[in-house]
PDB file of C-alpha atoms in Angstrom:
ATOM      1  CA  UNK A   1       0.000   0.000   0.000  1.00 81.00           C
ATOM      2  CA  UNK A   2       1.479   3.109  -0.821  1.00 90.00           C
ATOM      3  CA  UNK A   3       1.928   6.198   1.537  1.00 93.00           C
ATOM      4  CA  UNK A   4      -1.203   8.770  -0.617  1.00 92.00           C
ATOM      5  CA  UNK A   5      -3.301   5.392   0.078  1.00 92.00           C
ATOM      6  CA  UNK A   6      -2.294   5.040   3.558  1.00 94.00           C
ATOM      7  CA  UNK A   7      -3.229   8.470   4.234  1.00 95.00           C
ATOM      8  CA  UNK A   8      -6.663   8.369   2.200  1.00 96.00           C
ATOM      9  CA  UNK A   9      -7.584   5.022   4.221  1.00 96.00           C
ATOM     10  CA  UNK A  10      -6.481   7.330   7.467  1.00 97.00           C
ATOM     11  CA  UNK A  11      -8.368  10.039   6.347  1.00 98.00           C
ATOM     12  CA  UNK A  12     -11.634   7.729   5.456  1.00 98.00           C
ATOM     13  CA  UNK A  13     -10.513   6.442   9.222  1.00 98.00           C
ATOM     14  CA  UNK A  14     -10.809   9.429  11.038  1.00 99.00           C
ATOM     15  CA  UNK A  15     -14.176  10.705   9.081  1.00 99.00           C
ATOM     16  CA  UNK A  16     -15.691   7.390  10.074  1.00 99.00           C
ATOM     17  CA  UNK A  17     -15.178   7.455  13.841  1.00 99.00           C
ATOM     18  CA  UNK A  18     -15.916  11.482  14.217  1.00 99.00           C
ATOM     19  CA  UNK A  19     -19.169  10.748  12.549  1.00 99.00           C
ATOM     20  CA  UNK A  20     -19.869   7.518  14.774  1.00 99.00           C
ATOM     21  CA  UNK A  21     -18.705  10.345  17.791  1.00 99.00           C
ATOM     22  CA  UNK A  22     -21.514  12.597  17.173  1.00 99.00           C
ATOM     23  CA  UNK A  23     -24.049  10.266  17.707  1.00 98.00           C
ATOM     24  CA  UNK A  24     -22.983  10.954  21.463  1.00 98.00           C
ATOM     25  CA  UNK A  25     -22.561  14.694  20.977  1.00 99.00           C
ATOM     26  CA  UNK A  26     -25.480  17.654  21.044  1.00 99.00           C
ATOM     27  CA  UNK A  27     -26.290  18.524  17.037  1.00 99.00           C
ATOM     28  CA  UNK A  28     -28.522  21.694  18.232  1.00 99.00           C
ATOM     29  CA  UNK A  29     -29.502  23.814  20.749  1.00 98.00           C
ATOM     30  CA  UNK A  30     -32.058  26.450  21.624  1.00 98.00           C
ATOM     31  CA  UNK A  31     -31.998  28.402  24.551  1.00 98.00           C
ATOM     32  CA  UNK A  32     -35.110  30.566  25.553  1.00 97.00           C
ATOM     33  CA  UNK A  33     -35.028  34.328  27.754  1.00 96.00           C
ATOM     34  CA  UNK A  34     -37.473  35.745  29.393  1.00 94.00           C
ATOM     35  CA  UNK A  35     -37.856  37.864  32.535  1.00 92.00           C
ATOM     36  CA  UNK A  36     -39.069  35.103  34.550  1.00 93.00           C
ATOM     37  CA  UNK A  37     -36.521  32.184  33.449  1.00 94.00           C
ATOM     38  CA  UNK A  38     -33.387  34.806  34.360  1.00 89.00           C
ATOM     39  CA  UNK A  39     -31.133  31.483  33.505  1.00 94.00           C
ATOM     40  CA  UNK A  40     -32.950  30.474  30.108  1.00 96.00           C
ATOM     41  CA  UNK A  41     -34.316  27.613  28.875  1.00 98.00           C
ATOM     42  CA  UNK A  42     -32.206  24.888  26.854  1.00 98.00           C
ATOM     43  CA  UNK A  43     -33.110  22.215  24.704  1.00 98.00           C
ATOM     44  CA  UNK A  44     -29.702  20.061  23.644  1.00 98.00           C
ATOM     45  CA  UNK A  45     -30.850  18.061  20.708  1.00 98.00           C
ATOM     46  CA  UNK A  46     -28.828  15.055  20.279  1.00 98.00           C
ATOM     47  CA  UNK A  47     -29.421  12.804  16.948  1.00 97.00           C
ATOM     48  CA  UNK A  48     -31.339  10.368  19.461  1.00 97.00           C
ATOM     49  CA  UNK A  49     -32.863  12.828  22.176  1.00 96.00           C
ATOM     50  CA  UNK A  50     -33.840  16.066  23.245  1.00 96.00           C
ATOM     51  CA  UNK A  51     -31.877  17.167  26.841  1.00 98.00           C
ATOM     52  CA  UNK A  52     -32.139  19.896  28.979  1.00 98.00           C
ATOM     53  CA  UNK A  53     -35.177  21.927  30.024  1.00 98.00           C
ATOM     54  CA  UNK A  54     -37.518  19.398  27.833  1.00 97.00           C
ATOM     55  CA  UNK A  55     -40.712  19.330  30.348  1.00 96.00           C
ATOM     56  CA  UNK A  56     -40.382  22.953  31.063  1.00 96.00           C
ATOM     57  CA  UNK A  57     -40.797  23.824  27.246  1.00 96.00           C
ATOM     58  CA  UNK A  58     -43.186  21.296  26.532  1.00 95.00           C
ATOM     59  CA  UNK A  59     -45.332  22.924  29.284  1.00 94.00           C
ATOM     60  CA  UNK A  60     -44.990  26.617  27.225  1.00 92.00           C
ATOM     61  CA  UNK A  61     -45.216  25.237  23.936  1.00 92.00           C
ATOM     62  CA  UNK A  62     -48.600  23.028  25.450  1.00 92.00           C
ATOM     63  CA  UNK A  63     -49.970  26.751  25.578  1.00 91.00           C
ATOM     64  CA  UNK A  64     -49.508  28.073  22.347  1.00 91.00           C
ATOM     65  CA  UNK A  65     -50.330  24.744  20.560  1.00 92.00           C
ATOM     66  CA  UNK A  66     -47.133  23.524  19.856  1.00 93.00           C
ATOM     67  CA  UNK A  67     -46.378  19.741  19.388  1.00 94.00           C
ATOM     68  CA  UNK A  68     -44.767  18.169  22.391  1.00 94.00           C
ATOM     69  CA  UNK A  69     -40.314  18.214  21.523  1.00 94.00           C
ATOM     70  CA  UNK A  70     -40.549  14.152  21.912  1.00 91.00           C
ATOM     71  CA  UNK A  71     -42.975  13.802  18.922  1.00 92.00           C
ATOM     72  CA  UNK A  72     -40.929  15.576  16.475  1.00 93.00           C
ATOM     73  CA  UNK A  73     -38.410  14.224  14.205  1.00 94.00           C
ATOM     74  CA  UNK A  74     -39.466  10.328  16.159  1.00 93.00           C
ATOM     75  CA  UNK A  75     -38.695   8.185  13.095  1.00 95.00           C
ATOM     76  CA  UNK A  76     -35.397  10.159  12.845  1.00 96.00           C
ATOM     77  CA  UNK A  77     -34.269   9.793  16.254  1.00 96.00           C
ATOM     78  CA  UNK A  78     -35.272   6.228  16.190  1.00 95.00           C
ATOM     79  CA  UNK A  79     -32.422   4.863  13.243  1.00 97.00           C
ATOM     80  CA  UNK A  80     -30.007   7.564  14.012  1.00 97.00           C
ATOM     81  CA  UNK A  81     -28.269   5.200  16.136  1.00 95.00           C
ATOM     82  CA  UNK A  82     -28.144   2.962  13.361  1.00 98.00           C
ATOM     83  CA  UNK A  83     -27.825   5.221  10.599  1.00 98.00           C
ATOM     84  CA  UNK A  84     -25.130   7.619  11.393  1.00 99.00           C
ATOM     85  CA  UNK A  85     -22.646   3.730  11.607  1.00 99.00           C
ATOM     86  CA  UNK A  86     -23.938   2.738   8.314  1.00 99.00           C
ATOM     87  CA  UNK A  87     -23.128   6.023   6.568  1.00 99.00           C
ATOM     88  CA  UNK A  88     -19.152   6.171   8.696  1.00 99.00           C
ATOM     89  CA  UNK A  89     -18.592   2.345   7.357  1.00 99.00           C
ATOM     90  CA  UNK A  90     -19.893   3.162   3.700  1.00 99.00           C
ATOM     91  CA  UNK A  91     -17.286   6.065   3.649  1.00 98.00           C
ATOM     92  CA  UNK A  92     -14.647   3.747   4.797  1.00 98.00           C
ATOM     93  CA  UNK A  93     -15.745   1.121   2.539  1.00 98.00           C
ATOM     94  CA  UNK A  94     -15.184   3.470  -0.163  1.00 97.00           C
ATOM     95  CA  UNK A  95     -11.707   3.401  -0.060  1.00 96.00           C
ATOM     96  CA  UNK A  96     -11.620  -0.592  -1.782  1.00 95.00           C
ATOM     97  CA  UNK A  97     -13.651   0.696  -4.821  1.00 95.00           C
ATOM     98  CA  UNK A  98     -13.210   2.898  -7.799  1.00 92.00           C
ATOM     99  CA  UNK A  99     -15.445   5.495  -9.848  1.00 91.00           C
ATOM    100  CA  UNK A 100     -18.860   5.422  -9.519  1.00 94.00           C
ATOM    101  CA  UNK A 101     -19.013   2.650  -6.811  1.00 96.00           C
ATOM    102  CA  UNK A 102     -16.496   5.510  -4.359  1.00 96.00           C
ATOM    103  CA  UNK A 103     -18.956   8.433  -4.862  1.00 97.00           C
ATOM    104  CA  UNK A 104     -22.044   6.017  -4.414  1.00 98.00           C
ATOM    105  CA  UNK A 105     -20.637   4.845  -0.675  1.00 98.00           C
ATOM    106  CA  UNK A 106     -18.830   7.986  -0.220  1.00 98.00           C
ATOM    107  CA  UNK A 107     -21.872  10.500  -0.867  1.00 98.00           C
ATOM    108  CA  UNK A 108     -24.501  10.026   2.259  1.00 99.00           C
ATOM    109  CA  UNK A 109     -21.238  10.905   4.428  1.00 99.00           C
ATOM    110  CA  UNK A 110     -20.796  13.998   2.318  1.00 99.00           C
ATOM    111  CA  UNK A 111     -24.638  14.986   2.419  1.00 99.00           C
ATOM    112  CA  UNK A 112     -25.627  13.532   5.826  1.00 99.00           C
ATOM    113  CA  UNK A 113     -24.933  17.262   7.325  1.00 99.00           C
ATOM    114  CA  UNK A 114     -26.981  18.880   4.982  1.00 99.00           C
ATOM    115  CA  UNK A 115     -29.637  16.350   4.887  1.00 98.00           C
ATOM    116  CA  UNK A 116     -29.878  16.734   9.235  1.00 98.00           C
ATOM    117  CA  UNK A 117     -29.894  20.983   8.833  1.00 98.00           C
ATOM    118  CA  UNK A 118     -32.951  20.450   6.038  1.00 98.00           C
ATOM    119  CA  UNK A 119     -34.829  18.233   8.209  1.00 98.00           C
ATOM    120  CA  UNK A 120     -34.014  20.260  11.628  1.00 98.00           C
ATOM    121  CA  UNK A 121     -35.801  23.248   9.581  1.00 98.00           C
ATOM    122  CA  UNK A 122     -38.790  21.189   8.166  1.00 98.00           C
ATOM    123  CA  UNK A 123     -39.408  19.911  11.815  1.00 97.00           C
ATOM    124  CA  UNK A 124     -39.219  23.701  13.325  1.00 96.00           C
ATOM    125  CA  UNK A 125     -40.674  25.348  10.400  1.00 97.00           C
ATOM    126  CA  UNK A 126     -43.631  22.398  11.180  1.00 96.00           C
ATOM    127  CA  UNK A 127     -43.497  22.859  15.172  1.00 94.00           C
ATOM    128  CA  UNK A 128     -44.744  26.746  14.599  1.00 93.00           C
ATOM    129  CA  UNK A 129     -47.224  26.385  11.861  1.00 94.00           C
ATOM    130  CA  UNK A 130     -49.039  23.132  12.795  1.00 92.00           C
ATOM    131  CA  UNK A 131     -50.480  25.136  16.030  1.00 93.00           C
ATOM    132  CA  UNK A 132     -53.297  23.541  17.568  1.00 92.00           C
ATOM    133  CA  UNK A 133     -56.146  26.325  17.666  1.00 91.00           C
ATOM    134  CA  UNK A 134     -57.866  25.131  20.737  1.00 91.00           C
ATOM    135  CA  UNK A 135     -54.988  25.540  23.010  1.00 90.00           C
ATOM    136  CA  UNK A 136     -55.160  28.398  25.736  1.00 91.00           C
ATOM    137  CA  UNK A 137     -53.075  30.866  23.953  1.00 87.00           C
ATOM    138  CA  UNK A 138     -53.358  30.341  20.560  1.00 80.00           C
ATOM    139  CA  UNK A 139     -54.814  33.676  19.601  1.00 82.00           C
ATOM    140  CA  UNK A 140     -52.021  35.386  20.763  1.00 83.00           C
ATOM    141  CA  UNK A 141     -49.531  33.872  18.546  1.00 86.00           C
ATOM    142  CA  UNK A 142     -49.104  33.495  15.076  1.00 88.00           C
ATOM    143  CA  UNK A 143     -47.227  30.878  13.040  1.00 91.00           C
ATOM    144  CA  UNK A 144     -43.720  31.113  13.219  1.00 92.00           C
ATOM    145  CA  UNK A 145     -40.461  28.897  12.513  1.00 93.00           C
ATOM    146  CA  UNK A 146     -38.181  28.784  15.080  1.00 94.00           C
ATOM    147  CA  UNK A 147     -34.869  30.519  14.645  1.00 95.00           C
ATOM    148  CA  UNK A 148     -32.280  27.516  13.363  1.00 97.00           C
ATOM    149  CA  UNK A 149     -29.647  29.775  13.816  1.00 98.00           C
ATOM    150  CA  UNK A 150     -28.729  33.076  15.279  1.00 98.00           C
ATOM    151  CA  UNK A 151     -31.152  35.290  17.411  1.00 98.00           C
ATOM    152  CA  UNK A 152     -35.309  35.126  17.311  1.00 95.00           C
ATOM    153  CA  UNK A 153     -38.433  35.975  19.138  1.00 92.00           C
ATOM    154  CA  UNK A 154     -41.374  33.677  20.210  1.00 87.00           C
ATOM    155  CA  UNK A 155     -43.578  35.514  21.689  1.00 81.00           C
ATOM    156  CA  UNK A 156     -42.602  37.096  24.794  1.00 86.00           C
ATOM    157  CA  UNK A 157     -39.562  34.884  24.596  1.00 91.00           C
ATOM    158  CA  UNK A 158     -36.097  35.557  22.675  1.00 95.00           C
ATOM    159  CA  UNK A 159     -34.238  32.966  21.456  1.00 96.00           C
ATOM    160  CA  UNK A 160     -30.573  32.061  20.622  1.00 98.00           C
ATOM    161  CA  UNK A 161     -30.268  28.994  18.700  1.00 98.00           C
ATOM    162  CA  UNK A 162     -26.819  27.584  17.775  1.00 99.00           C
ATOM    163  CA  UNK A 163     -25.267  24.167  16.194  1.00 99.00           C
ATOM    164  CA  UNK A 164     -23.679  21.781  18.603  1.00 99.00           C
ATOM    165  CA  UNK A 165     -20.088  20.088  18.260  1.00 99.00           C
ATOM    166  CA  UNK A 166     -22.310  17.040  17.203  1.00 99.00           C
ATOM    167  CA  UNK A 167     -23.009  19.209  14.028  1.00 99.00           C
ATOM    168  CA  UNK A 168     -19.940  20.399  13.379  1.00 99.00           C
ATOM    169  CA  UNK A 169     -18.047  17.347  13.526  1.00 99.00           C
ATOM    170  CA  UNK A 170     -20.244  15.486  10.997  1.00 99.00           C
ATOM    171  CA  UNK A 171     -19.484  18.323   8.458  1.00 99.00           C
ATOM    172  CA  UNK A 172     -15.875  17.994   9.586  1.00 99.00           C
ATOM    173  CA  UNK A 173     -16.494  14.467   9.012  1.00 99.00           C
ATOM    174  CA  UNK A 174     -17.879  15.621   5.303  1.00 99.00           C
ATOM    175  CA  UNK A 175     -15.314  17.614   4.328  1.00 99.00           C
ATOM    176  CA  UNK A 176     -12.421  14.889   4.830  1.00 99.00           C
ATOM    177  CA  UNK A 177     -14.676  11.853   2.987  1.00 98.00           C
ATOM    178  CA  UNK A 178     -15.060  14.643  -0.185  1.00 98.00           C
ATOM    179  CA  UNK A 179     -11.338  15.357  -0.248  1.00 97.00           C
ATOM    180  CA  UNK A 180     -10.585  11.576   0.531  1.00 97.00           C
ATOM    181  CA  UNK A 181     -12.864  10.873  -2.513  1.00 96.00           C
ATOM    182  CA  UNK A 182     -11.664  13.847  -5.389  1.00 94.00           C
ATOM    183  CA  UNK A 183      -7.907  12.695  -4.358  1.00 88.00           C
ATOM    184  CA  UNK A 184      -9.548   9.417  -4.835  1.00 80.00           C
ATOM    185  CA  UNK A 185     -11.030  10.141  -8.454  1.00 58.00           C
ATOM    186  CA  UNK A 186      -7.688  11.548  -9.707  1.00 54.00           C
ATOM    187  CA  UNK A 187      -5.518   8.580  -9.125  1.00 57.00           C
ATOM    188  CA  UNK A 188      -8.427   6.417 -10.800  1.00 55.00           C
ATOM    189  CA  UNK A 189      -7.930   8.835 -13.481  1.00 50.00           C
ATOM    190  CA  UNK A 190      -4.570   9.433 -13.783  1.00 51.00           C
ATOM    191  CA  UNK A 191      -1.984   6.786 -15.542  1.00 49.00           C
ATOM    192  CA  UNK A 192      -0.046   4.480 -13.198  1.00 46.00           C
TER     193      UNK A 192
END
């Protein structure tokens, strides 16, 4: 094996377990302000869970209409466990195949942290406009997506919403499987 190979297998190495890591580490959080929470409100969202202040939100969003944090994204959370392995050992698999065959097994590693920040917005954007019109408050808010990023306002409440480590090491993750695989495609391509 020669030393570029040794170093894409390495690199396909490394992608693999940091994307097996985040399983383990928070992909999003939300924290909520308001006069009376001085401290906030967080909600850690793990590819598997929701942490943090979960029952306390649940009991604001209960009356505005809002869809209890467990219910969303359940299928997801349920084969994330099993997913997120998949996807690291079809980017190290990659490594043993050429052409088309290397971007097929390399690509859901490569798109995996695009696919999560899509569906992350689809659930929030879903959260504040599926609003259940019997609940208490529900005239005195109007659909709204939650902020995925940066600063917003629900309500009374603001909110700060950031990516977790989780996140950012499954992009990391990305990045190194789509150099590992171009480097790949130019020694298929290139003459021995």
């Amino acid at each position: 094996m020669s030393r570029a190979d040794l170093l894409r297998l390495g690199g396909l190495s490394l992608a693999a377990a940091l994307l097996v890591l985040t399983i383990f580490l928070p992909y999003w959080s939300i924290t909520l302000h308001a006069p009376q929470y001085p401290k906030g409100l967080t909600i850690n969202a793990f590819v598997h869970e929701m942490r943090g202040d979960v029952s306390e939100v649940d009991g604001l969003n209960h009356y505005i209409g809002m869809i209890k944090l467990e219910t969303a994204a359940s299928l997801e959370r349920t084969v994330s466990r099993i997913a997120i392995p998949i996807i690291a050992l079809l980017a190290l698999l990659s490594f043993w195949v050429q052409g088309r065959w290397r971007w097929l097994l390399a690509t859901p590693a490569i798109i995996y942290p695009v696919i999560f920040a899509i569906d992350l917005f689809s659930w929030l954007y879903y959260a504040g406009h599926a609003l259940d019109p019997k609940a208490a408050l529900s005239s005195s808010i109007h659909p709204f997506t939650p902020t995925i990023l940066g600063t917003g306002i629900i309500g009374q409440f603001s909110t700060v919403a950031s990516f977790g480590i989780g996140y950012y090491l499954a992009v990391l993750s990305a990045i190194i499987v789509l150099a590992v695989t171009i480097r790949g495609r130019s020694r298929d391509v290139s003459p021995s």
